[in-house]
N, CA and C of each residue as an Amber inpcrd file, in Angstrom:
protein
   336
   4.5260000  -9.1440000 -12.5870000   5.1830000  -8.6370000 -11.4350000
   6.4900000  -9.3780000 -11.4060000   7.5540000  -8.7640000 -10.8160000
   8.8270000  -9.4270000 -10.8780000   9.5450000  -9.5520000  -9.5230000
   9.5970000 -10.6910000  -9.0890000  10.2770000 -10.9030000  -7.7940000
  11.7580000 -10.6980000  -7.8140000  12.3760000 -10.6820000  -8.9440000
  13.7700000 -10.4690000  -9.1480000  14.2550000  -9.0050000  -8.8780000
  13.2390000  -8.1270000  -8.9680000  13.6130000  -6.6560000  -8.7900000
  13.4700000  -6.1780000  -7.3800000  12.9770000  -7.1240000  -6.4770000
  12.8850000  -6.6930000  -5.0220000  13.7470000  -7.4820000  -4.1680000
  14.0160000  -6.8030000  -3.0870000  14.8210000  -7.5850000  -2.0030000
  13.8990000  -8.6190000  -1.3590000  12.7380000  -8.2340000  -1.0080000
  11.7980000  -9.1780000  -0.2840000  10.4030000  -8.9790000  -0.8920000
   9.7660000 -10.0590000  -1.2200000   8.3880000 -10.0390000  -1.7380000
   7.4140000  -9.8310000  -0.6440000   6.5340000  -8.8480000  -0.8320000
   5.4590000  -8.4910000   0.1150000   5.9470000  -8.3040000   1.4720000
   6.9000000  -7.4720000   1.7130000   7.3070000  -7.3290000   3.1140000
   6.2500000  -6.8510000   4.0180000   6.2640000  -7.2150000   5.2930000
   5.2670000  -6.8660000   6.2410000   5.5610000  -5.4210000   6.6470000
   4.6740000  -4.4780000   6.3990000   4.8860000  -3.1040000   6.7320000
   4.0420000  -2.5740000   7.9110000   3.6000000  -3.5840000   8.7170000
   2.8980000  -3.1460000   9.9360000   1.5570000  -2.3940000   9.5400000
   1.4920000  -1.1340000  10.0660000   0.2140000  -0.3460000   9.7180000
   0.6020000   0.8460000   8.7110000   1.7090000   0.7340000   7.9160000
   2.1060000   1.7340000   7.0140000   1.4510000   1.4460000   5.5850000
   0.3180000   2.0290000   5.3140000  -0.4570000   1.7840000   4.1750000
  -0.1940000   2.9850000   3.1700000   0.3330000   2.8340000   2.0220000
   0.6300000   3.9240000   1.0460000  -0.4190000   3.9850000  -0.0100000
  -1.0060000   5.2220000  -0.0310000  -2.0370000   5.4100000  -1.2090000
  -1.3200000   5.7530000  -2.5080000  -0.0770000   6.2310000  -2.3600000
   0.7270000   6.4980000  -3.5780000   2.1840000   6.3770000  -3.2990000
   3.0590000   6.3800000  -4.2100000   4.4840000   6.2420000  -3.8820000
   5.0300000   4.9160000  -4.1220000   6.3380000   4.7680000  -3.7440000
   7.0400000   3.4750000  -3.9230000   7.8950000   3.3230000  -2.7950000
   8.1660000   2.0460000  -2.2830000   9.0400000   1.7010000  -1.2450000
  10.3890000   1.3660000  -1.8430000  11.1840000   2.4700000  -2.0860000
  12.3930000   2.2610000  -2.7850000  13.5060000   1.4660000  -1.9880000
  13.3670000   1.3760000  -0.7670000  14.3330000   0.5340000  -0.0250000
  14.2030000  -0.9350000  -0.2650000  13.1230000  -1.3350000  -0.8290000
  12.9340000  -2.7520000  -1.1390000  13.3090000  -3.0270000  -2.5640000
  13.5430000  -1.9610000  -3.3190000  13.8810000  -2.1110000  -4.7960000
  15.4090000  -2.3730000  -4.9780000  15.7370000  -3.6000000  -5.4680000
  17.1590000  -3.8660000  -5.6270000  17.6770000  -3.3100000  -7.0270000
  16.7890000  -3.1030000  -7.9470000  17.1680000  -2.6990000  -9.3460000
  16.2810000  -3.4490000 -10.2780000  16.1890000  -3.0200000 -11.5990000
  15.3910000  -3.7130000 -12.4920000  16.1050000  -4.9030000 -13.0690000
  15.4200000  -6.0130000 -13.0510000  16.0490000  -7.3410000 -13.5080000
  16.2300000  -7.2380000 -15.0780000  15.5250000  -6.4870000 -15.7500000
  15.6560000  -6.3860000 -17.2450000  16.7840000  -5.5110000 -17.6690000
  16.9330000  -4.2940000 -17.1580000  18.0000000  -3.3590000 -17.6620000
  19.0950000  -3.2410000 -16.6940000  19.0500000  -3.8050000 -15.5430000
  20.0760000  -3.8180000 -14.4250000  20.2820000  -2.4020000 -13.8990000
  19.3450000  -1.4860000 -13.9490000  19.4560000  -0.1130000 -13.4410000
  18.7010000   0.0760000 -12.2300000  19.1940000   0.8070000 -11.2470000
  18.4430000   1.0600000 -10.0670000  18.2040000   2.6210000  -9.9590000
  16.9550000   2.9410000 -10.5020000  16.5600000   4.4440000 -10.5340000
  15.2630000   4.5400000  -9.9960000  14.5930000   5.7590000 -10.1310000
  13.2930000   6.0270000  -9.6300000  12.3420000   5.1970000 -10.5660000
  11.1260000   5.1320000 -10.0740000  10.1600000   4.2860000 -10.7550000
   9.1100000   5.2150000 -11.3890000   8.3750000   4.7900000 -12.3660000
   7.2360000   5.4070000 -12.8270000   5.9590000   4.8290000 -12.2350000
   4.9490000   5.6220000 -12.0450000   3.6320000   5.1030000 -11.6130000
   2.7260000   5.2260000 -12.6680000   2.2090000   4.1600000 -13.2500000
   1.2970000   4.1780000 -14.4270000  -0.0490000   3.3780000 -14.1180000
  -1.0270000   3.6100000 -15.0970000  -2.3420000   2.8910000 -15.0150000
  -2.9550000   3.1060000 -13.6320000  -2.8240000   4.2940000 -13.0870000
  -3.4310000   4.6100000 -11.7670000  -4.9770000   4.6730000 -11.9540000
  -5.7030000   3.9890000 -11.1250000  -7.1640000   4.1030000 -11.1680000
  -7.7770000   4.1120000  -9.7380000  -8.8140000   4.7440000  -9.6200000
  -9.4740000   4.9030000  -8.3030000 -10.9550000   4.6460000  -8.5780000
 -11.5040000   3.6420000  -7.8040000 -12.9580000   3.2990000  -7.9070000
 -13.5380000   3.1180000  -6.5490000 -14.8540000   3.3200000  -6.5300000
 -15.5410000   3.0780000  -5.2980000 -16.5690000   1.9250000  -5.5530000
 -16.4240000   0.9070000  -4.5710000 -17.1800000  -0.3240000  -4.7740000
 -17.7370000  -0.7110000  -3.4130000 -19.0530000  -0.7330000  -3.2420000
 -19.6110000  -1.0230000  -2.0360000 -19.2240000  -0.3340000  -0.8600000
 -18.9560000   1.0160000  -0.9940000 -18.5390000   1.8470000   0.0750000
 -17.0280000   1.8420000   0.3560000 -16.3120000   1.0790000  -0.4800000
 -14.7680000   0.9970000  -0.3220000 -14.1650000   1.6410000  -1.4840000
 -13.2870000   2.4920000  -1.1650000 -12.2860000   3.0490000  -2.1950000
 -11.1410000   2.2250000  -2.5020000 -10.9500000   1.9000000  -3.7890000
  -9.8680000   0.9950000  -4.2100000  -8.9550000   1.7990000  -5.1360000
  -7.7250000   2.0270000  -4.8410000  -6.6670000   2.6310000  -5.6190000
  -5.6760000   1.6440000  -6.1160000  -5.4720000   1.5470000  -7.4800000
  -4.5660000   0.5560000  -7.9940000  -3.6300000   1.3440000  -9.0140000
  -2.3730000   0.8390000  -9.0450000  -1.4560000   1.3250000 -10.1140000
  -0.3060000   0.3990000 -10.2070000   0.4160000   0.5910000 -11.2720000
   1.6750000  -0.2420000 -11.5580000   2.9390000   0.6410000 -11.3130000
   3.9820000  -0.1540000 -10.7290000   5.3070000   0.4000000 -10.6590000
   6.0620000  -0.1040000 -11.8110000   6.6760000   0.9050000 -12.6160000
   7.4580000   0.5550000 -13.7530000   8.7660000   1.1130000 -13.7120000
   9.7770000   0.4060000 -14.2600000  11.1260000   0.8840000 -14.3230000
  11.1610000   2.1730000 -15.1860000  11.8550000   3.1590000 -14.7780000
  11.9160000   4.4450000 -15.4350000  12.6940000   4.2890000 -16.8400000
  13.5350000   3.3860000 -16.9040000  14.4710000   3.2530000 -18.0230000
  13.8620000   2.3260000 -19.1670000  13.3370000   1.1000000 -18.7360000
  12.8910000   0.2710000 -19.7850000  11.3400000  -0.1420000 -19.6500000
  10.6770000   0.4940000 -18.7330000   9.2500000   0.3290000 -18.5920000
   8.8230000  -1.1510000 -18.1760000   9.8060000  -1.8960000 -17.5710000
   9.4420000  -3.2070000 -16.9970000   8.5600000  -3.0100000 -15.9360000
   7.4760000  -3.8780000 -15.8810000   6.4630000  -3.7770000 -14.7360000
   7.0770000  -4.5000000 -13.5410000   7.3470000  -3.7720000 -12.4560000
   7.9450000  -4.3630000 -11.2300000   6.9450000  -4.8480000 -10.3390000
   5.8070000  -4.1800000 -10.1980000   4.7550000  -4.5880000  -9.1350000
   3.4380000  -3.8460000  -9.4800000   2.3360000  -4.4880000  -9.0330000
   1.0390000  -3.9310000  -9.0960000   0.6300000  -3.5570000  -7.5980000
   0.1910000  -2.2120000  -7.4470000  -0.0800000  -1.8290000  -6.0640000
  -1.5350000  -1.7590000  -5.8940000  -2.0650000  -2.1250000  -4.7610000
  -3.5180000  -2.0170000  -4.3680000  -3.5750000  -1.4090000  -2.9740000
  -4.4150000  -0.3790000  -2.8440000  -4.6210000   0.2910000  -1.6690000
  -6.2050000   0.3210000  -1.4640000  -6.6670000   0.0730000  -0.2470000
  -8.1360000   0.2070000  -0.0540000  -8.3880000   1.0860000   1.1810000
  -9.4640000   1.6830000   1.1490000  -9.9980000   2.5250000   2.2940000
 -11.5070000   2.2960000   2.4600000 -11.9200000   2.0130000   3.6720000
 -13.3680000   1.9000000   3.9830000 -13.6590000   2.4250000   5.3580000
 -14.9970000   2.6900000   5.5810000 -15.4170000   2.9050000   6.9310000
 -16.3330000   1.8290000   7.3160000 -15.9990000   1.2520000   8.5310000
 -16.7720000   0.1390000   9.1170000 -17.1780000   0.5840000  10.4760000
 -18.4800000   0.7470000  10.7360000 -19.0440000   1.2050000  11.9510000
 -18.2870000   2.5760000  12.3580000 -17.5050000   2.6230000  13.3830000
 -16.8980000   3.7890000  13.8910000 -15.3310000   3.7980000  13.6160000
 -14.9790000   3.0410000  12.5750000 -13.4930000   2.8950000  12.2970000
 -13.2650000   3.1600000  10.7630000 -12.0710000   3.7420000  10.4890000
 -11.5820000   3.9080000   9.1530000 -10.6220000   2.6940000   8.9280000
 -10.7660000   1.9390000   7.8460000  -9.8800000   0.7670000   7.6710000
  -9.1460000   0.9530000   6.3960000  -7.7550000   0.7660000   6.4790000
  -6.8220000   0.8650000   5.3340000  -6.2570000  -0.4940000   5.1800000
  -5.9340000  -0.7960000   3.9060000  -5.1060000  -1.9010000   3.5210000
  -4.2350000  -1.6440000   2.4300000  -3.0990000  -2.3170000   2.2710000
  -2.1760000  -2.1870000   1.1340000  -1.6100000  -3.5920000   0.7570000
  -1.5050000  -3.8080000  -0.5380000  -0.8560000  -5.0570000  -0.9470000
  -0.1000000  -4.6970000  -2.1640000   1.1780000  -5.0120000  -2.1890000
   2.0910000  -4.7770000  -3.2350000   3.3600000  -5.5870000  -3.1050000
   3.7630000  -6.2470000  -4.2290000   5.0390000  -6.9310000  -4.1980000
   6.2980000  -6.1360000  -3.7300000   6.2930000  -4.7940000  -4.1460000
   7.2900000  -3.8890000  -3.7730000   7.1400000  -3.2210000  -2.4490000
   5.9540000  -2.6760000  -2.1980000   5.7360000  -1.7960000  -1.1080000
   5.2930000  -2.6540000   0.1930000   4.8530000  -3.8460000  -0.0510000
   4.4580000  -4.7850000   1.0380000   3.0200000  -4.9500000   1.3630000
   2.7910000  -5.4970000   2.5290000   1.3810000  -5.6790000   2.9350000
   1.2510000  -4.9400000   4.2610000   0.0430000  -4.4130000   4.3860000
  -0.1370000  -3.7030000   5.6770000  -1.6410000  -3.3740000   5.9210000
  -2.0350000  -3.2640000   7.2070000  -3.3540000  -2.9270000   7.5530000
  -3.4910000  -1.9270000   8.7100000  -4.3750000  -1.0460000   8.7840000
  -4.5190000  -0.1580000   9.7760000  -5.9980000   0.2290000  10.0380000
  -6.2810000   0.3950000  11.2730000  -7.6880000   0.7490000  11.7290000
  -7.5940000   1.8830000  12.6260000  -8.3430000   2.9800000  12.3510000
  -8.3600000   4.1480000  13.1430000  -9.7050000   4.5060000  13.4840000
  -9.9350000   4.8550000  14.7050000 -11.3060000   5.2410000  15.1330000
 -11.6160000   6.6790000  14.6750000 -12.9140000   6.8680000  14.3000000
 -13.3720000   8.1230000  13.8480000 -13.8780000   9.0220000  15.0380000
 -13.9380000   8.3970000  16.1770000 -14.5630000   9.1160000  17.3410000
 -13.3910000   9.8750000  17.9510000 -13.6660000  10.9160000  18.7100000
 -12.6140000  11.6600000  19.4390000 -11.7730000  10.7990000  20.3800000
 -12.5100000   9.8040000  21.0760000 -11.7120000   8.9490000  21.9240000
 -11.9720000   7.4900000  21.4220000 -10.8960000   6.8350000  21.2220000
 -10.9650000   5.4550000  20.5710000 -11.5260000   4.5330000  21.5710000
 -12.6180000   3.8370000  21.3480000 -13.2880000   2.9570000  22.2680000
 -12.2580000   1.7840000  22.6250000 -11.4060000   1.3770000  21.7410000
 -10.4090000   0.2080000  22.0210000  -9.4390000   0.7080000  23.0820000
  -9.2220000   1.8470000  23.3110000  -8.1910000   2.4000000  24.2760000
  -8.8920000   2.8320000  25.6210000 -10.1440000   2.6740000  25.7340000
 -10.8200000   3.0470000  26.9370000 -10.5890000   1.9640000  27.9900000
 -10.3870000   2.3870000  29.2160000 -10.2490000   1.4040000  30.2950000
 -11.6370000   1.2610000  31.1450000 -11.8880000   0.1890000  31.5730000
 -13.1010000  -0.0590000  32.2600000 -12.9240000   0.4490000  33.6630000
 -14.0550000   1.2350000  34.0580000 -14.0000000   1.7510000  35.4340000
 -15.1530000   0.9500000  36.3090000 -14.6700000   0.4400000  37.4110000
 -15.5740000  -0.3220000  38.2700000 -16.0450000   0.5060000  39.3570000
C-alpha cells in the first residue's frame, strides 16, 4: 500500500462504509507513474466467517497497476443490529450500526 498516493491515510469517514468503489477525493495521483486517473479494482473476494461477511479487494492504478490500497469491508448481524465496518488506506475507516427492528430501541425515550 502506498501512502504517497493519498492525501490522507485512513481518513475518518464517520458511518460511510463502502462495499465497493473508491474514494477518489482522497487520491492525489499515482506515486509511480504520476497520473491521476480512475482506479482498477482487482483481487475482489467475498467470504463468510463466523456469521460475518468479509469483502476485500485492491485499488490499483489504471495506468501502471501500482497497488494503491487494500480495502476491507465487513458486515454482520449482532442481536438486533446490522454492523458495518470499512478499513482502507484510500477510502478510510468507518463503522455503522443499524437496527433491524422497525423502531430503533436506541432512539426510544423512556416514559414514566
